Coordinates of C-alpha atoms and ligand atoms in Angstrom, one line a residue:
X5 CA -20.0 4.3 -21.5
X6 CA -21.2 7.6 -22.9
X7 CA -22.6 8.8 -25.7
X8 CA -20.7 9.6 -28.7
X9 CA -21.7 13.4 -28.8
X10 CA -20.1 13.3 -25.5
X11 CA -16.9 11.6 -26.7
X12 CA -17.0 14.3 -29.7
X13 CA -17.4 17.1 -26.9
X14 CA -14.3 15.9 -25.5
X15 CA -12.4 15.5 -28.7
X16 CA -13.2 19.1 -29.4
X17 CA -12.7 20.9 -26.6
X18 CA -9.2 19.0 -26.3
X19 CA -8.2 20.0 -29.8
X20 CA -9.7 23.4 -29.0
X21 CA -7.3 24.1 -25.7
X22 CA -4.3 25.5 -25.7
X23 CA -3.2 24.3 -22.2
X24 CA -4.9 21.5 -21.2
X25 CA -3.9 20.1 -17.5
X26 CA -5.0 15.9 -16.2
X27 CA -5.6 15.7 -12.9
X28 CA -5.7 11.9 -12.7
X29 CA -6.7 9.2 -9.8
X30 CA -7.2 5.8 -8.5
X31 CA -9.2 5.4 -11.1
X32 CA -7.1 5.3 -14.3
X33 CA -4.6 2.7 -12.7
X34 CA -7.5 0.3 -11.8
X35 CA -7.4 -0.4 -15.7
X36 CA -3.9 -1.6 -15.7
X37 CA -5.0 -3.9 -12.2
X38 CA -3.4 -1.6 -9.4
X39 CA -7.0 -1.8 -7.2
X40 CA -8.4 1.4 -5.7
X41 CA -7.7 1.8 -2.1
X42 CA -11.5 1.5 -0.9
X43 CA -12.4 -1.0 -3.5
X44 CA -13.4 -4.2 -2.1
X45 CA -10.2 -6.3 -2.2
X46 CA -8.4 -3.2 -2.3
X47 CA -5.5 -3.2 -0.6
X48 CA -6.8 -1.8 2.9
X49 CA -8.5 -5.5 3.0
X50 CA -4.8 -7.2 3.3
X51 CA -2.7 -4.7 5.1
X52 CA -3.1 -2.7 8.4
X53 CA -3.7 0.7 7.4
X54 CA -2.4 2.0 10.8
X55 CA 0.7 1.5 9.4
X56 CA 0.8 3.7 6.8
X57 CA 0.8 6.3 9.4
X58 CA 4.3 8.8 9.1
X59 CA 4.6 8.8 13.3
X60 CA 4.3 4.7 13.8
X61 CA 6.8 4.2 10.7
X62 CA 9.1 6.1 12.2
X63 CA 8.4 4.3 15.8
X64 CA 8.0 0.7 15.1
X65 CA 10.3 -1.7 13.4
X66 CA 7.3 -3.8 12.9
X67 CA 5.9 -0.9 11.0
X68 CA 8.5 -0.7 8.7
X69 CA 8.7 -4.2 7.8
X70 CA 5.2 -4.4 7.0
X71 CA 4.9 -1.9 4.5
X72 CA 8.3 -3.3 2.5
X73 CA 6.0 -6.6 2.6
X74 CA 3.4 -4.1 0.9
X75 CA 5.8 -2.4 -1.5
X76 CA 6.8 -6.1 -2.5
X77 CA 3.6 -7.2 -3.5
X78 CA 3.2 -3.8 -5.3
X79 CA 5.6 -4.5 -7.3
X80 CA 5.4 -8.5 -8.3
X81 CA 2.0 -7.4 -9.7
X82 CA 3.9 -5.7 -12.4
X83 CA 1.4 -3.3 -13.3
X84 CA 1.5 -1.7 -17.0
X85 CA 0.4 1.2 -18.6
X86 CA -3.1 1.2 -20.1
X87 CA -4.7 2.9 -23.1
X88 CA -6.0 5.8 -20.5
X89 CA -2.1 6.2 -19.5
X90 CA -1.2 6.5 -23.3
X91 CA -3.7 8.5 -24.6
X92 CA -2.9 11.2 -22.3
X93 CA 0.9 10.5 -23.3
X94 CA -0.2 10.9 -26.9
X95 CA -1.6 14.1 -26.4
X96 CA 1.2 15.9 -24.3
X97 CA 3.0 14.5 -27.8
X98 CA 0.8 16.3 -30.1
X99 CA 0.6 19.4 -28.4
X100 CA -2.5 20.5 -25.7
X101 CA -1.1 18.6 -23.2
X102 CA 0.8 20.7 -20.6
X103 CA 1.2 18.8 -17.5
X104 CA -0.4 15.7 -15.6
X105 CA -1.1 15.9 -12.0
X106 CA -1.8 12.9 -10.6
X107 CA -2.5 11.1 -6.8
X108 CA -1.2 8.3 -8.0
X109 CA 1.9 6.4 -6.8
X110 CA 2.7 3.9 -9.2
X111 CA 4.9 5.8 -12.2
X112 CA 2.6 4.5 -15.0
X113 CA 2.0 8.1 -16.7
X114 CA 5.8 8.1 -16.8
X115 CA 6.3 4.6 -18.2
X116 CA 3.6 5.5 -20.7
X117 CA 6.0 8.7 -21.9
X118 CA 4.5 11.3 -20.0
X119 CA 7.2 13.9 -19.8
X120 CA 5.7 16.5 -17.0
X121 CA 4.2 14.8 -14.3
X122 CA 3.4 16.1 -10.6
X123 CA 2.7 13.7 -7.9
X124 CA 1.4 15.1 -5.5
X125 CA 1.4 11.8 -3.3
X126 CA 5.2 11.2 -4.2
X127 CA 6.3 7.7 -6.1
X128 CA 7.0 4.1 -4.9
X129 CA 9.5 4.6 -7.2
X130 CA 11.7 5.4 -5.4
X131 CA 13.1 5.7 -1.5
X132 CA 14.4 8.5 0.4
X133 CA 15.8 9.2 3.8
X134 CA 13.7 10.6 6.1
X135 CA 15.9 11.3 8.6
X136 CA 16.7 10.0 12.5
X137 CA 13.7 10.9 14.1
X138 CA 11.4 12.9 12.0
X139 CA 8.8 14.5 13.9
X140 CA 5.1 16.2 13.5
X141 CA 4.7 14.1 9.6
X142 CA 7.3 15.9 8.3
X143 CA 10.1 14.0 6.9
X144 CA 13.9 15.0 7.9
X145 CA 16.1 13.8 5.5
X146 CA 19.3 14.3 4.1
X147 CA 18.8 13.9 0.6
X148 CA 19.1 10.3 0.3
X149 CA 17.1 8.8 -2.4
X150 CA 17.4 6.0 -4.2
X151 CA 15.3 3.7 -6.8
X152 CA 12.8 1.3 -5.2
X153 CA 14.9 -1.7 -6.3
X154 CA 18.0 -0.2 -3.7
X155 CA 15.4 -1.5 -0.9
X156 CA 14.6 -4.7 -2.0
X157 CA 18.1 -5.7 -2.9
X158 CA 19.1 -4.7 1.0
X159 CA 16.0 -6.6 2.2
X160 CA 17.2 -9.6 -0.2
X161 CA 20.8 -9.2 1.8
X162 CA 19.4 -9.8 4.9
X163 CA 19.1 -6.1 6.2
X164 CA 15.7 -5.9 8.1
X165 CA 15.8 -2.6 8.1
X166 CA 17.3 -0.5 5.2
X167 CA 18.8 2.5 6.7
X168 CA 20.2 5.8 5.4
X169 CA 23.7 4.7 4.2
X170 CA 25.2 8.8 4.0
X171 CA 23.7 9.2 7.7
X172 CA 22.2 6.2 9.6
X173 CA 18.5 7.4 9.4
X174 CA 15.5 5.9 8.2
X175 CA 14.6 4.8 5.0
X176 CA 10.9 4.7 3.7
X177 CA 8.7 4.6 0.3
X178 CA 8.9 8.2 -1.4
X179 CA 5.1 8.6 -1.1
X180 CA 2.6 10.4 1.3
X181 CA 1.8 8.6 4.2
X182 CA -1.5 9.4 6.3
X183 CA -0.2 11.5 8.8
X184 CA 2.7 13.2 6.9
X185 CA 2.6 16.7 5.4
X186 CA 1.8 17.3 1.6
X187 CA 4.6 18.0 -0.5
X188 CA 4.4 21.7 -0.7
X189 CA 7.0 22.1 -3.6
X190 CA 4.5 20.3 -5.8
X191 CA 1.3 21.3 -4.6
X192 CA 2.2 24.5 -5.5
X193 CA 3.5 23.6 -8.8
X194 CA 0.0 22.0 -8.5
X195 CA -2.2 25.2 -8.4
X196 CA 0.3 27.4 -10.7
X197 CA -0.6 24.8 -12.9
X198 CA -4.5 24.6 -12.7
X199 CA -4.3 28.6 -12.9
X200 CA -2.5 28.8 -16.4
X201 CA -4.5 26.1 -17.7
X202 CA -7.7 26.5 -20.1
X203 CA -8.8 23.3 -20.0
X204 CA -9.0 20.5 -16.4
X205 CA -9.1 17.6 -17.5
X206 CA -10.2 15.2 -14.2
X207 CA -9.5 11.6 -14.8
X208 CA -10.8 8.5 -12.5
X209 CA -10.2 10.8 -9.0
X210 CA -13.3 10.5 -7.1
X211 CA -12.2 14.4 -6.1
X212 CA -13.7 13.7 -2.6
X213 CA -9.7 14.6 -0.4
X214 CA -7.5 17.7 -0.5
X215 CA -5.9 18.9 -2.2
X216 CA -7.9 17.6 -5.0
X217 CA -11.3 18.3 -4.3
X218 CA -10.3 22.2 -4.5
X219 CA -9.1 21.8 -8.2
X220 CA -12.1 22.3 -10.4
X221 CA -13.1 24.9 -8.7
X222 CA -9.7 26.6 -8.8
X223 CA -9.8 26.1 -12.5
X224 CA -13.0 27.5 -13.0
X225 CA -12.3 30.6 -10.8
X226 CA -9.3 31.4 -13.5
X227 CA -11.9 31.3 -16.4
X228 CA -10.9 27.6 -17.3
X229 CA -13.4 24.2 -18.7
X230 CA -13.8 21.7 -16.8
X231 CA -14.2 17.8 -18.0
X232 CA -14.3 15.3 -15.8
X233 CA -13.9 11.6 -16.8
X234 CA -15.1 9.0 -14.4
X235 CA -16.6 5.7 -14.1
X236 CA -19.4 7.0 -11.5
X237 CA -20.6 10.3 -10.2
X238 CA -18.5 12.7 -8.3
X239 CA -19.6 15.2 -5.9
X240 CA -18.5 17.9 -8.2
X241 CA -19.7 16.8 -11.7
X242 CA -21.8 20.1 -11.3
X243 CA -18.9 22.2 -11.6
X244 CA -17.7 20.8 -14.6
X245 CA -18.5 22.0 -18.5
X246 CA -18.6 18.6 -19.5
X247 CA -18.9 15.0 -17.9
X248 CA -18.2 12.1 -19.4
X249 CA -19.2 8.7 -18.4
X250 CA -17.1 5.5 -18.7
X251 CA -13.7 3.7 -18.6
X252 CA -11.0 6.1 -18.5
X253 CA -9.3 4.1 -21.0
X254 CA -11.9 4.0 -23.7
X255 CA -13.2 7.7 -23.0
X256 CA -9.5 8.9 -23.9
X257 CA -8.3 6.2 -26.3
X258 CA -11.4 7.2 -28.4
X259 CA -11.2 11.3 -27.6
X260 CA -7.8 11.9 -28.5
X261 CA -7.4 9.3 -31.5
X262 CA -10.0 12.1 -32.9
X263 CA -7.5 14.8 -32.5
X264 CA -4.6 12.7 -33.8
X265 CA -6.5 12.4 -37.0
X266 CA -7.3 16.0 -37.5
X267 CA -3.3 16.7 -36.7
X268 CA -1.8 18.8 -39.5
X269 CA 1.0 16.4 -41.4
Ligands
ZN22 ZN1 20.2 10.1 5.3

């Protein structure tokens, strides 16, 4: 980990921002046991990732089946919150704080008490319809969403194949396949974001895909810090004010438990 003159960097420059945004990764859910996709025993070593392709969901029964099997296994590991998820909690609580934007999937900034959250990969918590036969990765539904649980309890029924119920179409994970087109909506509540805020705060994203990779250097063009918070070097860690070395949870736990004690009251 660090140093602590970077920790106390952090801790000021935190209590010093008026609008700090988290831009958060893989790498601050690997703490509460939810393995990072490339990791070795991630979970591209025991599922297909063909089929987290949009075009063969929609074509293959087989497809869809497989990654309910996935979503399962999500699930029963019953993944928590960790100290990294409520520090940043903590400090949308006490004020600098404005938003968290994360590439995660897995709810845990929410279930920590984040109240502004953009997820820019969607959520596994929940399921949507995507329509009959969406084409080109871009989903056709008709509003149809429902939490996670909805699926599992018609999979538990019998039904092999959850379908739309209001209008017979498919049914899939509310996040981002490969091969299906960003949410727009919240990329740009993304970038509006990033451009109001005076501080990035990059947490456990190895900022090496898209939209994420463009972020610190957004932020900088609109006069804004950059920290970024990572277990290993990024490709960017040049653009940033201030890097800080170590587990996301005891970099934050430790930074903003410094600002919680200089709180007035
Ligand atoms: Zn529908």
């Amino acid at each position: 980990m660090s140093g602590s003159a970077d920790l106390e960097s952090l801790s000021r420059m935190l209590a010093g921002a008026d609008r700090v945004v988290a831009f958060t990764g893989a790498g601050i859910s690997t703490e509460s046991g939810i393995p990072d996709f490339r990791s070795p025993g991630g979970i591209w070593t025991r599922y297909d990732p063909r089929d987290f392709i949009f075009d063969r969901y929609v074509a293959e029964p087989e497809v869809r089946a497989n990654s309910w099997a996935m979503r399962r296994a999500f699930f029963a590991a019953n993944a928590r919150p960790n100290a990294a998820h409520r520090a940043l909690a903590r400090l949308e609580a006490v004020g600098p704080l404005a938003t968290i934007i994360t590439q995660n999937i897995d709810g845990l900034h929410q279930e920590a008490g984040s109240q502004h959250v953009i997820e820019i990969h969607g959520t596994a918590r929940e399921v949507a319809c995507i329509g009959v036969h969406p084409v080109g990765g871009a989903p056709d539904g008709c509003g149809f969403v429902a939490p996670h649980t909805w699926a599992f309890e018609q999979l538990d029924a019998g039904v092999d194949d959850p379908g739309c119920p209001d209008c017979g179409g498919l049914v899939k994970s509310a996040t981002i396949s490969f091969g299906q087109q960003m949410p727009l909506d919240a990329v740009r509540r993304a970038q509006a974001e990033v451009a109001a805020c005076d501080l990035l705060l990059v947490v456990g994203s190895s900022l090496q895909v898209y939209p994420a990779a463009a972020l610190p250097g957004e932020a900088r063009r609109y006069g804004a810090q950059v920290v970024i918070v990572n277990d290993e070097p990024t490709d960017l860690d040049d653009l940033a004010h201030l890097v800080v070395r170590g587990r996301a949870g005891e970099v934050l736990a430790a930074a903003v438990a410094g600002i919680d004690s200089d709180a007035p009251g």
